[in-house]
Coordinates of C-alpha atoms and ligand atoms in Angstrom, one line a residue:
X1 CA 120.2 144.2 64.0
X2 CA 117.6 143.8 61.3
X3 CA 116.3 140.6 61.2
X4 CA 117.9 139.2 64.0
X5 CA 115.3 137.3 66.8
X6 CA 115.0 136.3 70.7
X7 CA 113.2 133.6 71.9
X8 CA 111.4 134.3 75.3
X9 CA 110.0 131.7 77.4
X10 CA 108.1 133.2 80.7
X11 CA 107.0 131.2 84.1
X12 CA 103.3 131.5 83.5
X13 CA 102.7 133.5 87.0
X14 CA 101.6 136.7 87.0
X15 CA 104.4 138.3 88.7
X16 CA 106.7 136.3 85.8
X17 CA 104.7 137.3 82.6
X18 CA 104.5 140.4 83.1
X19 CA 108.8 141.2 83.7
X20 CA 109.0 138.8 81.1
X21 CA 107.1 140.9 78.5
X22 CA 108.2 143.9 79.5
X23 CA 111.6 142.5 78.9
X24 CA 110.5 141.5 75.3
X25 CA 109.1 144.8 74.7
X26 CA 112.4 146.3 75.4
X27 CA 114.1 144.5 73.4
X28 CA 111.9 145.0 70.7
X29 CA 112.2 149.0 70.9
X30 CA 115.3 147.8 70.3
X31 CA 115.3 146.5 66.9
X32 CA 115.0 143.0 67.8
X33 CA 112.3 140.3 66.4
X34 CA 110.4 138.2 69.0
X35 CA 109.1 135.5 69.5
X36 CA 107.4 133.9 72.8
X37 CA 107.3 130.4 73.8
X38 CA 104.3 130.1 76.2
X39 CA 102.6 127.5 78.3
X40 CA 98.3 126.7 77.8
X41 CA 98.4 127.5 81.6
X42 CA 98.2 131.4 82.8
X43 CA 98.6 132.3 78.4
X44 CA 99.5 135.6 78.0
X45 CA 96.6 138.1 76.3
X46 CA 98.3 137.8 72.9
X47 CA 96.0 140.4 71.4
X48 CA 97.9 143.3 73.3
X49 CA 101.1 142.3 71.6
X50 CA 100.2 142.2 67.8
X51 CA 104.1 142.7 67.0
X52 CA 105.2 139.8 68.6
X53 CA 104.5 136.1 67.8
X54 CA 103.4 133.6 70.1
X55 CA 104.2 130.1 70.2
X56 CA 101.9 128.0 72.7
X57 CA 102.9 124.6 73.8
X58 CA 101.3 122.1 76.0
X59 CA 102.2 122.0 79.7
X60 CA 100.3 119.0 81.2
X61 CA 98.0 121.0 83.2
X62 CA 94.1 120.9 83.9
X63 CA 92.2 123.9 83.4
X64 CA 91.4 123.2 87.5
X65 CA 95.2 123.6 88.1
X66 CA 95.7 126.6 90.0
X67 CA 99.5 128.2 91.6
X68 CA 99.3 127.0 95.3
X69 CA 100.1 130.0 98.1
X70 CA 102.2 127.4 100.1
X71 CA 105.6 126.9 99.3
X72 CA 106.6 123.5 98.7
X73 CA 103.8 123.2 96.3
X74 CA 105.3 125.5 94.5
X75 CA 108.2 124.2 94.1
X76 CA 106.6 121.2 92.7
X77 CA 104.1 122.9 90.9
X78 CA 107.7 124.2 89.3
X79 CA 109.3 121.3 88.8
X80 CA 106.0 119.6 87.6
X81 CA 106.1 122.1 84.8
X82 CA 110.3 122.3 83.8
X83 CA 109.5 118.2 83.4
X84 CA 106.2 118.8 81.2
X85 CA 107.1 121.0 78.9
X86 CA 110.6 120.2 78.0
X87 CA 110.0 117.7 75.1
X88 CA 107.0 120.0 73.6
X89 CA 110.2 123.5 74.5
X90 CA 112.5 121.4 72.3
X91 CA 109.9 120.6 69.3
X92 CA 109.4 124.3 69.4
X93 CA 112.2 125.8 69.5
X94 CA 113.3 123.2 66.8
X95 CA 110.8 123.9 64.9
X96 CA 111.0 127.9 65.2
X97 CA 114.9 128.6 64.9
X98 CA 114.3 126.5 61.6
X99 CA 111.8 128.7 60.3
X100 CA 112.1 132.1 62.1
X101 CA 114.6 134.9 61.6
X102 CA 117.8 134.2 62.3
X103 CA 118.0 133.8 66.3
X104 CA 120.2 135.7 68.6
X105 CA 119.4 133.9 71.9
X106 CA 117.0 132.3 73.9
X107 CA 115.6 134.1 77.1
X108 CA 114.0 132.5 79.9
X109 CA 112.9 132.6 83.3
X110 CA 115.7 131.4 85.8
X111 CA 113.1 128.8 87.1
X112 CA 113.0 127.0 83.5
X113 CA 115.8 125.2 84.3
X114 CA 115.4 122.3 82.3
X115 CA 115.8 124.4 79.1
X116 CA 119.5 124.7 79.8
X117 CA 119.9 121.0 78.3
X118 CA 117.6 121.7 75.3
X119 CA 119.6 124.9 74.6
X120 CA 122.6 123.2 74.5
X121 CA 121.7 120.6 72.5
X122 CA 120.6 123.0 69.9
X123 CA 123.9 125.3 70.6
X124 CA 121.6 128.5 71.1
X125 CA 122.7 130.4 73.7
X126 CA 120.5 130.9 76.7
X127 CA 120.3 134.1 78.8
X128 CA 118.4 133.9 82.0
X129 CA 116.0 136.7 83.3
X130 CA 116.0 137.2 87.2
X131 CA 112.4 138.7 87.4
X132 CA 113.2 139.4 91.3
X133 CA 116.1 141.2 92.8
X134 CA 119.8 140.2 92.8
X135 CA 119.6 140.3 97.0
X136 CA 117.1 137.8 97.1
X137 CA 119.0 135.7 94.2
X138 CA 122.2 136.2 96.3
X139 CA 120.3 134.5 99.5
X140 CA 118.8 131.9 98.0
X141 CA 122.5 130.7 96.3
X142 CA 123.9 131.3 100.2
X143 CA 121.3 128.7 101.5
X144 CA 123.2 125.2 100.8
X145 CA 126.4 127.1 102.4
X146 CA 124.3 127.7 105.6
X147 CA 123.4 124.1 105.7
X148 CA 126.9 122.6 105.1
X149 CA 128.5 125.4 108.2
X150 CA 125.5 123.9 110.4
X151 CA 123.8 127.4 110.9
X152 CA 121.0 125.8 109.4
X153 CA 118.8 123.8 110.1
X154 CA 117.2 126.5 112.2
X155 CA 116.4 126.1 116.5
X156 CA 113.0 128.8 116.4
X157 CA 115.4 130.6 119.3
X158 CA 117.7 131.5 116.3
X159 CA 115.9 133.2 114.4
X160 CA 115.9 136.6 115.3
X161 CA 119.8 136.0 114.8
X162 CA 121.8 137.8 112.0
X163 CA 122.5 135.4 109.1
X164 CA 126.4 135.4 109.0
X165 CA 127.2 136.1 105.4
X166 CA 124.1 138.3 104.9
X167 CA 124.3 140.4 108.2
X168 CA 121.2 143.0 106.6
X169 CA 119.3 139.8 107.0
X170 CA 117.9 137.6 109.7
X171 CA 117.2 133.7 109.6
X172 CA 113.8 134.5 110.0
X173 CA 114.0 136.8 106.5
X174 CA 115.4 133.7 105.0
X175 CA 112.7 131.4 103.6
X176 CA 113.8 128.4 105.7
X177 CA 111.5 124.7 106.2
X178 CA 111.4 122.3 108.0
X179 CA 111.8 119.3 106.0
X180 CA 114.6 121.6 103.5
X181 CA 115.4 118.1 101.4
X182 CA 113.3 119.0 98.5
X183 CA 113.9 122.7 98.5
X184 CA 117.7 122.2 99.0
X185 CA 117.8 119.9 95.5
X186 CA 115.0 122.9 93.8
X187 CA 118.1 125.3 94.1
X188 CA 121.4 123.5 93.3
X189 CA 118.8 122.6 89.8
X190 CA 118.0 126.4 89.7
X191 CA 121.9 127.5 90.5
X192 CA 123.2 125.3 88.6
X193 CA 121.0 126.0 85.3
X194 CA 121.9 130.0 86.2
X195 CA 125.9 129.3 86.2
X196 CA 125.0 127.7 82.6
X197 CA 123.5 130.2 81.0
X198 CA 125.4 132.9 78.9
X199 CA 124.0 136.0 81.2
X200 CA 121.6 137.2 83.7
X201 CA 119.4 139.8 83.7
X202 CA 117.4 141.6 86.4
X203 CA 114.7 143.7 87.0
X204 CA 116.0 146.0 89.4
X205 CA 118.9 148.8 89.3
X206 CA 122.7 148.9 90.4
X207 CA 121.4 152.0 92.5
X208 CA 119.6 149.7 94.9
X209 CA 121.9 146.7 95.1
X210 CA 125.7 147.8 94.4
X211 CA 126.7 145.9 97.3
X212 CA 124.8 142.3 97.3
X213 CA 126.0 142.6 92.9
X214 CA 129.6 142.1 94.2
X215 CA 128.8 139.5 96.4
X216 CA 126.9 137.6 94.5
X217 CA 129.3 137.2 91.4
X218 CA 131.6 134.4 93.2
X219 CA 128.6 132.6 93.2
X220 CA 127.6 133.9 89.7
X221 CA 130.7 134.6 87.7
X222 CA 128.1 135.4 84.3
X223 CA 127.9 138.4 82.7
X224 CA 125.5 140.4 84.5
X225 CA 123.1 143.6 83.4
X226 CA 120.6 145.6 86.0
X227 CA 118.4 147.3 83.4
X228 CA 115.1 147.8 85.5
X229 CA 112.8 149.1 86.4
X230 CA 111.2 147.0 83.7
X231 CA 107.7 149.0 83.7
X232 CA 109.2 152.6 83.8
X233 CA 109.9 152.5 80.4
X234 CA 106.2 152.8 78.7
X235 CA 103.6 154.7 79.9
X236 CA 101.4 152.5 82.8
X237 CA 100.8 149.1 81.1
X238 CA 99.4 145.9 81.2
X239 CA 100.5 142.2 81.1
X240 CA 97.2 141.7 83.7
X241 CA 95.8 138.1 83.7
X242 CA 93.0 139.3 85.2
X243 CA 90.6 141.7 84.2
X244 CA 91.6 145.3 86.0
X245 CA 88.0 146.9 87.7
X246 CA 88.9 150.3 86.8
X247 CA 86.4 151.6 89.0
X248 CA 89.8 152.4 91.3
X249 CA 90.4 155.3 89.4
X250 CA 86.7 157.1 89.4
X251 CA 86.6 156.5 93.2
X252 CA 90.4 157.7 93.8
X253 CA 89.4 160.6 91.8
X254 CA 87.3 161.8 94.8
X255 CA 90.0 161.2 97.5
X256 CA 91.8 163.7 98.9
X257 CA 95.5 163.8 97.9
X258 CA 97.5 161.4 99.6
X259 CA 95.0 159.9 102.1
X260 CA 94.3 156.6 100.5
X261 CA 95.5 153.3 102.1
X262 CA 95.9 150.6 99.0
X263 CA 95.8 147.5 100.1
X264 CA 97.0 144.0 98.1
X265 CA 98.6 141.0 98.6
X266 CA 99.8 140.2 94.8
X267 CA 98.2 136.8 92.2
X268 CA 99.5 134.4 94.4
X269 CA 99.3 134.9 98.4
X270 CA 96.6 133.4 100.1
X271 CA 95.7 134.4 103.9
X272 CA 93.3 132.6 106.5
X273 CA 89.1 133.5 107.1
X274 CA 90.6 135.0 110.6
X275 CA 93.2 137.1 109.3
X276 CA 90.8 138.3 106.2
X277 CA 88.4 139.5 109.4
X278 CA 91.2 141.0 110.7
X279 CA 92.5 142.9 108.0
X280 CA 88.6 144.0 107.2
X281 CA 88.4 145.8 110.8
X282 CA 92.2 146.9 110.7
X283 CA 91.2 148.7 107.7
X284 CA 87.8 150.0 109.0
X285 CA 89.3 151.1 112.5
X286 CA 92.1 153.1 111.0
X287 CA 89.3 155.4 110.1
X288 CA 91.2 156.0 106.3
X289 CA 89.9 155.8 103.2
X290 CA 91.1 152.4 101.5
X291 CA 91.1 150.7 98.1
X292 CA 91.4 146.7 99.1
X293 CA 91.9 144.2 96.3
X294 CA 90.4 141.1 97.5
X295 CA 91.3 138.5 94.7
X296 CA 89.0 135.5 95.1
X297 CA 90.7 132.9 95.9
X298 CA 92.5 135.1 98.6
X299 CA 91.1 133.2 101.4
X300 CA 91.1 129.6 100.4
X301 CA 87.9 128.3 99.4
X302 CA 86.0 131.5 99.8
X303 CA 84.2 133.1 96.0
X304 CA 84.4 137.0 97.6
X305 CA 83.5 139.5 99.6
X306 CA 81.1 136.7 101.5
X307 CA 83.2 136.4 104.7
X308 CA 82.5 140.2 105.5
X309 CA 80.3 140.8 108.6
X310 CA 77.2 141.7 107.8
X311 CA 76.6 145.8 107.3
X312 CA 80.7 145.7 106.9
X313 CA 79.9 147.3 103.5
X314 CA 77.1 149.4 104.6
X315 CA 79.4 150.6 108.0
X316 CA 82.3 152.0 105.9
X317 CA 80.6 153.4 102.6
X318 CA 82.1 155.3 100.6
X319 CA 85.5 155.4 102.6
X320 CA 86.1 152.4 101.3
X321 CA 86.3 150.9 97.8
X322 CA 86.7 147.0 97.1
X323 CA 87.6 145.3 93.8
X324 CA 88.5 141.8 92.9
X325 CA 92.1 143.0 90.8
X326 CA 93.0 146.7 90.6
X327 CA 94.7 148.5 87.5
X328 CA 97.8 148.6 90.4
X329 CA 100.4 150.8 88.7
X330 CA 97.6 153.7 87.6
X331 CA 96.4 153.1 91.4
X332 CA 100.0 153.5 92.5
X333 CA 100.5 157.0 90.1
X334 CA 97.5 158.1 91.4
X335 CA 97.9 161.3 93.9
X336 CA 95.4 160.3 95.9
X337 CA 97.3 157.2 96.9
X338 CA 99.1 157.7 100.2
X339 CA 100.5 154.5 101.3
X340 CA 100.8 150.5 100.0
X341 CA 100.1 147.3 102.1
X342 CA 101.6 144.6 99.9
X343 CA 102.9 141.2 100.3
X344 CA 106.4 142.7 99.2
X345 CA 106.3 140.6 95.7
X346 CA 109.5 142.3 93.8
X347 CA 106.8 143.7 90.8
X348 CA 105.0 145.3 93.8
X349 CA 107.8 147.0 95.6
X350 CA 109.3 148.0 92.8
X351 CA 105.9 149.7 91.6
X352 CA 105.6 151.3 94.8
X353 CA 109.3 152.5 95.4
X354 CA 109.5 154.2 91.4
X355 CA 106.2 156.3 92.5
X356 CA 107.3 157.0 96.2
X357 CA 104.5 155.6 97.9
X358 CA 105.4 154.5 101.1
X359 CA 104.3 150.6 102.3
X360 CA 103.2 148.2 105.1
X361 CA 105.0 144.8 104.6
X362 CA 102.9 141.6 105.2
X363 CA 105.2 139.3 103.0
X364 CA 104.4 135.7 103.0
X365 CA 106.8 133.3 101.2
X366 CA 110.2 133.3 99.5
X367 CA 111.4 136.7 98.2
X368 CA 108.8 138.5 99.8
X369 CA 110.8 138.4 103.0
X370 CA 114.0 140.0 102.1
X371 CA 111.9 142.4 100.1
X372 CA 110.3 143.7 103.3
X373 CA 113.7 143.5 105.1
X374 CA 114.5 146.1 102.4
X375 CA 111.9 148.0 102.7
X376 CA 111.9 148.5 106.4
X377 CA 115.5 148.1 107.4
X378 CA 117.9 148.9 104.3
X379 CA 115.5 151.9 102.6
X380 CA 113.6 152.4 105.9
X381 CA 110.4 153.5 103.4
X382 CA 108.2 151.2 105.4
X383 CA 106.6 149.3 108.0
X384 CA 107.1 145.4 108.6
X385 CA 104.2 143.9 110.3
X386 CA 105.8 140.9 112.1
X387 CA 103.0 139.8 114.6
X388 CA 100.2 138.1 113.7
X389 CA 98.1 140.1 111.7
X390 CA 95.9 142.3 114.6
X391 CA 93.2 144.3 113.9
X392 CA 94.6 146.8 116.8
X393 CA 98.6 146.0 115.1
X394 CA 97.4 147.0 111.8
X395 CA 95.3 150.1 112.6
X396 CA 98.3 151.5 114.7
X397 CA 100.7 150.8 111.8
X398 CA 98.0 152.7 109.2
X399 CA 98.4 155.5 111.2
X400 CA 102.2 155.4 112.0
X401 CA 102.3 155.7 107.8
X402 CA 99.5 158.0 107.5
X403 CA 99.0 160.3 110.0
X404 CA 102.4 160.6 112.4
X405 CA 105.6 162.5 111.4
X406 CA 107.4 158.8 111.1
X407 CA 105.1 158.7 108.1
X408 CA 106.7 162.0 106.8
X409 CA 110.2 160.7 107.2
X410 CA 109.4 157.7 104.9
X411 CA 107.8 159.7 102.3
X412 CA 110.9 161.6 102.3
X413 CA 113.5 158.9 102.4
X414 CA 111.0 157.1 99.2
X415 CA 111.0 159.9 97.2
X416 CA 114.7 160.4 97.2
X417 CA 114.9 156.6 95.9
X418 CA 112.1 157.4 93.5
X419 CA 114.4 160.3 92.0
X420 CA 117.1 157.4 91.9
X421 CA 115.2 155.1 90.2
X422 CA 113.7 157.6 87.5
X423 CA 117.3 158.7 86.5
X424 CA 119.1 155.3 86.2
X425 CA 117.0 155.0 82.8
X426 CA 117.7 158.2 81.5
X427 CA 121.3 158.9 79.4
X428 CA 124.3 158.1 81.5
X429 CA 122.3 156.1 84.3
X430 CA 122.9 152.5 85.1
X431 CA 120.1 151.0 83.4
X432 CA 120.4 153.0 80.8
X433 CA 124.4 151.8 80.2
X434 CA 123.5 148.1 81.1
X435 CA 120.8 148.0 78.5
X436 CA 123.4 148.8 75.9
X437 CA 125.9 146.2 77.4
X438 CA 122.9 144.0 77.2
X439 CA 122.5 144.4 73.7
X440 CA 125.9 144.5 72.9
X441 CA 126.2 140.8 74.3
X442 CA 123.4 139.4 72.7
X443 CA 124.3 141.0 69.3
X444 CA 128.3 139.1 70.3
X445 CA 126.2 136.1 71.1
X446 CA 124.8 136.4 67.8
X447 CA 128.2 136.7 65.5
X448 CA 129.7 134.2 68.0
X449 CA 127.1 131.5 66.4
X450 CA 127.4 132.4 62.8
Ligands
UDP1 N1 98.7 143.6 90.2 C1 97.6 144.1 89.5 N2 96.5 144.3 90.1 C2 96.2 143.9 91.4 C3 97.3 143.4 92.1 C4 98.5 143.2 91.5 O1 97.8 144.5 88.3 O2 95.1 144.1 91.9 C5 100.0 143.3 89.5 C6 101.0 144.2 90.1 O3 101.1 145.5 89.5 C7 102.3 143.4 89.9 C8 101.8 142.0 89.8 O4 100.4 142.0 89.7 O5 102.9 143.8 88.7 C9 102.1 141.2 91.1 O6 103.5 140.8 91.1 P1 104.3 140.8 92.4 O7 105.7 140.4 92.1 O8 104.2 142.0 93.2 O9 103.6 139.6 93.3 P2 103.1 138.1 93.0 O10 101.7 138.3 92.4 O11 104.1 137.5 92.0 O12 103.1 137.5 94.3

């Protein structure tokens, strides 16, 4: 395998980079040479990754440009940049599998689809990476097919119904607009540049998804391999674009075990000044001690902590601790950490499911919702808070997860999953066997070229 390279080429959001270099780091351990492609926008911290090298190329953006919490924009935020960066990808990748080691494949982010064309133009095979689940994957390839059967567009009476080919979900789990045009032609690009590719990877494990991994090969015939969790397999690291205030861990330090609350919403959700006010006396009224990230920019337009009441701070002392981005995945191994509120990003769940910690689901957008379905219906390891967020809603579901035996039950049910998750990449478990198939096919992709 000497000698022989794969290309990378992440989304540059945070809850992309960091699967995505995980993913090269695994590769690397095994024997591979790599190489990223990167946007200016969101760079990754090259300087942690010495034996990798880094191409940037230019995207287009302003350094004002920042990844919008609403959906649509995102979507064109996305499509802004697969329509950017193709002509700078393809004098890169030119350039690179001209003077590079000898490359296997290309790897990058199912939402880069417009480097499906430049890969086949320059006959390099392209394998896509998944950095969600395949459940969520399988929904969003379902949607078109609930348009053309006329369950969608959605009547707001309908959506506490089950969706008919996904009956764990309901419509309202189902990232559904108004206006679906734009969003409908998003995924037939995206599906269609998946079905391309020569495999698809994911960072989850066949443990938690056997079923939706049948189902979802008619719509994705490709060879397939499950080889997360991506992060299990080095010691707590960092693909951060933020600086980490590692004041978490002094201040966990003197919890008690298990009686910390963390609270985050992920890089990219935004919520309103009224529900930030909320969630400030939620926390405070649950009478737990709690670790909140508030990430500025978490309430749109506001620098910080500014929106507080005044004597907030001074009120709960030292029960609580606030930081502007947390070192999550020490927080999350911590022992005084009893419980996660998240936004149900994939990274986070899966953080929070491979150390057992039990969560409170406030997801917002896109995969977020089927996460929490998962969470709270499939795994039953948490609560979903489906009203508005309540200061009196959210201190009642605190204690549901902290203090009552419902709590208990969860913690037991998570860590059973967490044993799961720790043996699928160990000898004989499915990780472990798909990352050999995974290499296997890339090494076949390889010889098939040359
Ligand atoms: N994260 C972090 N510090 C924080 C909050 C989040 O390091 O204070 C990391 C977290 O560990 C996860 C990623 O940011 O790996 C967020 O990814 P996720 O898919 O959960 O959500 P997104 O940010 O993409 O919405």
């Amino acid at each position: 395998m000497k000698g022989c390279g794969v290309v990378l080429f992440p989304m540059p959001f945070q809850g992309h980079i960091s699967p995505m270099l995980q993913l090269a780091s695994i590769l690397h351990g095994k024997g591979f040479s790599i190489s990223i492609i990167h946007t200016r926008f969101n760079s990754p911290n090259t300087a942690n990754y010495p034996h990798f090298r880094f191409y940037p190329i230019p995207d287009g953006l302003s350094e004002n440009d920042v990844v919008s919490s609403d959906p649509i924009r995102i979507v064109t935020f996305i499509n802004s940049l697969n329509s950017n960066c193709q002509t700078p990808f393809r004098d890169c990748l030119t350039e690179l599998i001209s003077t590079e080691d000898p490359v296997a494949c290309l790897v990058t982010d199912v939402l880069w689809y417009s480097t499906q064309a430049v890969a086949d133009d320059l006959k390099l095979p392209r394998v896509v990476l998944r950095t969600s689940n395949v459940s969520s994957f399988l929904v969003i390839a379902t949607i078109p097919s609930l348009f053309q059967k006329g369950y969608l567009p959605l009547q707001d009476s309908e959506a506490e119904n089950e969706v008919p080919e996904l009956p764990q979900f309901r419509f309202k789990d189902v990232s559904m607009f108004k206006d679906p045009g734009r969003f409908l032609e998003f995924i037939d690009t995206v599906v269609q540049g998946t079905k391309a590719s020569s495999g698809i990877i994911y960072n989850s494990c066949e443990d938690l998804e056997q079923e939706y991994l049948t189902k979802t090969s008619s719509y994705f015939p490709n060879p397939v391999f499950l080889i997360g969790p991506f992060h299990k397999y080095f010691p707590a690291s960092s693909s951060s674009l933020l600086p980490q205030d590692k004041t978490c861990i002094s201040w966990l330090d003197k919890q008690q075990p298990k009686s910390v609350i963390y609270v985050s919403f992920g890089s990219v959700a935004a919520i309103k000044e009224t529900e930030f006010l909320e969630v400030a006396w939620g926390l405070a009224n649950s009478k737990q001690p709690f670790l909140w990230v508030v990430r500025p920019g978490l309430v749109q337009g506001s620098k910080w902590l500014e929106l507080l009441p005044n004597g907030f701070l001074e009120m709960v002392g030292e029960r609580g601790h606030i930081v502007k981005w947390a070192p999550q995945q020490e927080v999350l191994l911590h022992p005084s950490t009893a419980a996660f509120w998240t936004h149900c990003g994939w990274n986070s769940t899966l953080e929070s499911l491979c150390e057992g910690v039990p969560m409170i689901c406030q997801p917002c957008f896109g995969d977020q919702k089927t996460d929490a379905r998962f969470i709270s219906h499939v795994w039953r390891v948490g609560i979903h808070l489906e009203s508005n967020i309540e200061r009196g809603e959210i201190e009642k579901a605190i204690r549901r997860l902290m203090v009552e035996p419902e709590g208990q039950e969860m913690r037991d049910r998570i860590d059973l999953l967490k044993d799961k998750m720790n043996l699928c990449l160990k000898p004989g478990g499915t990780s472990y066997k798909s990352l050999d198939n995974l290499v296997s096919h890339i090494l076949s992709l390889y010889s098939s070229k040359t």
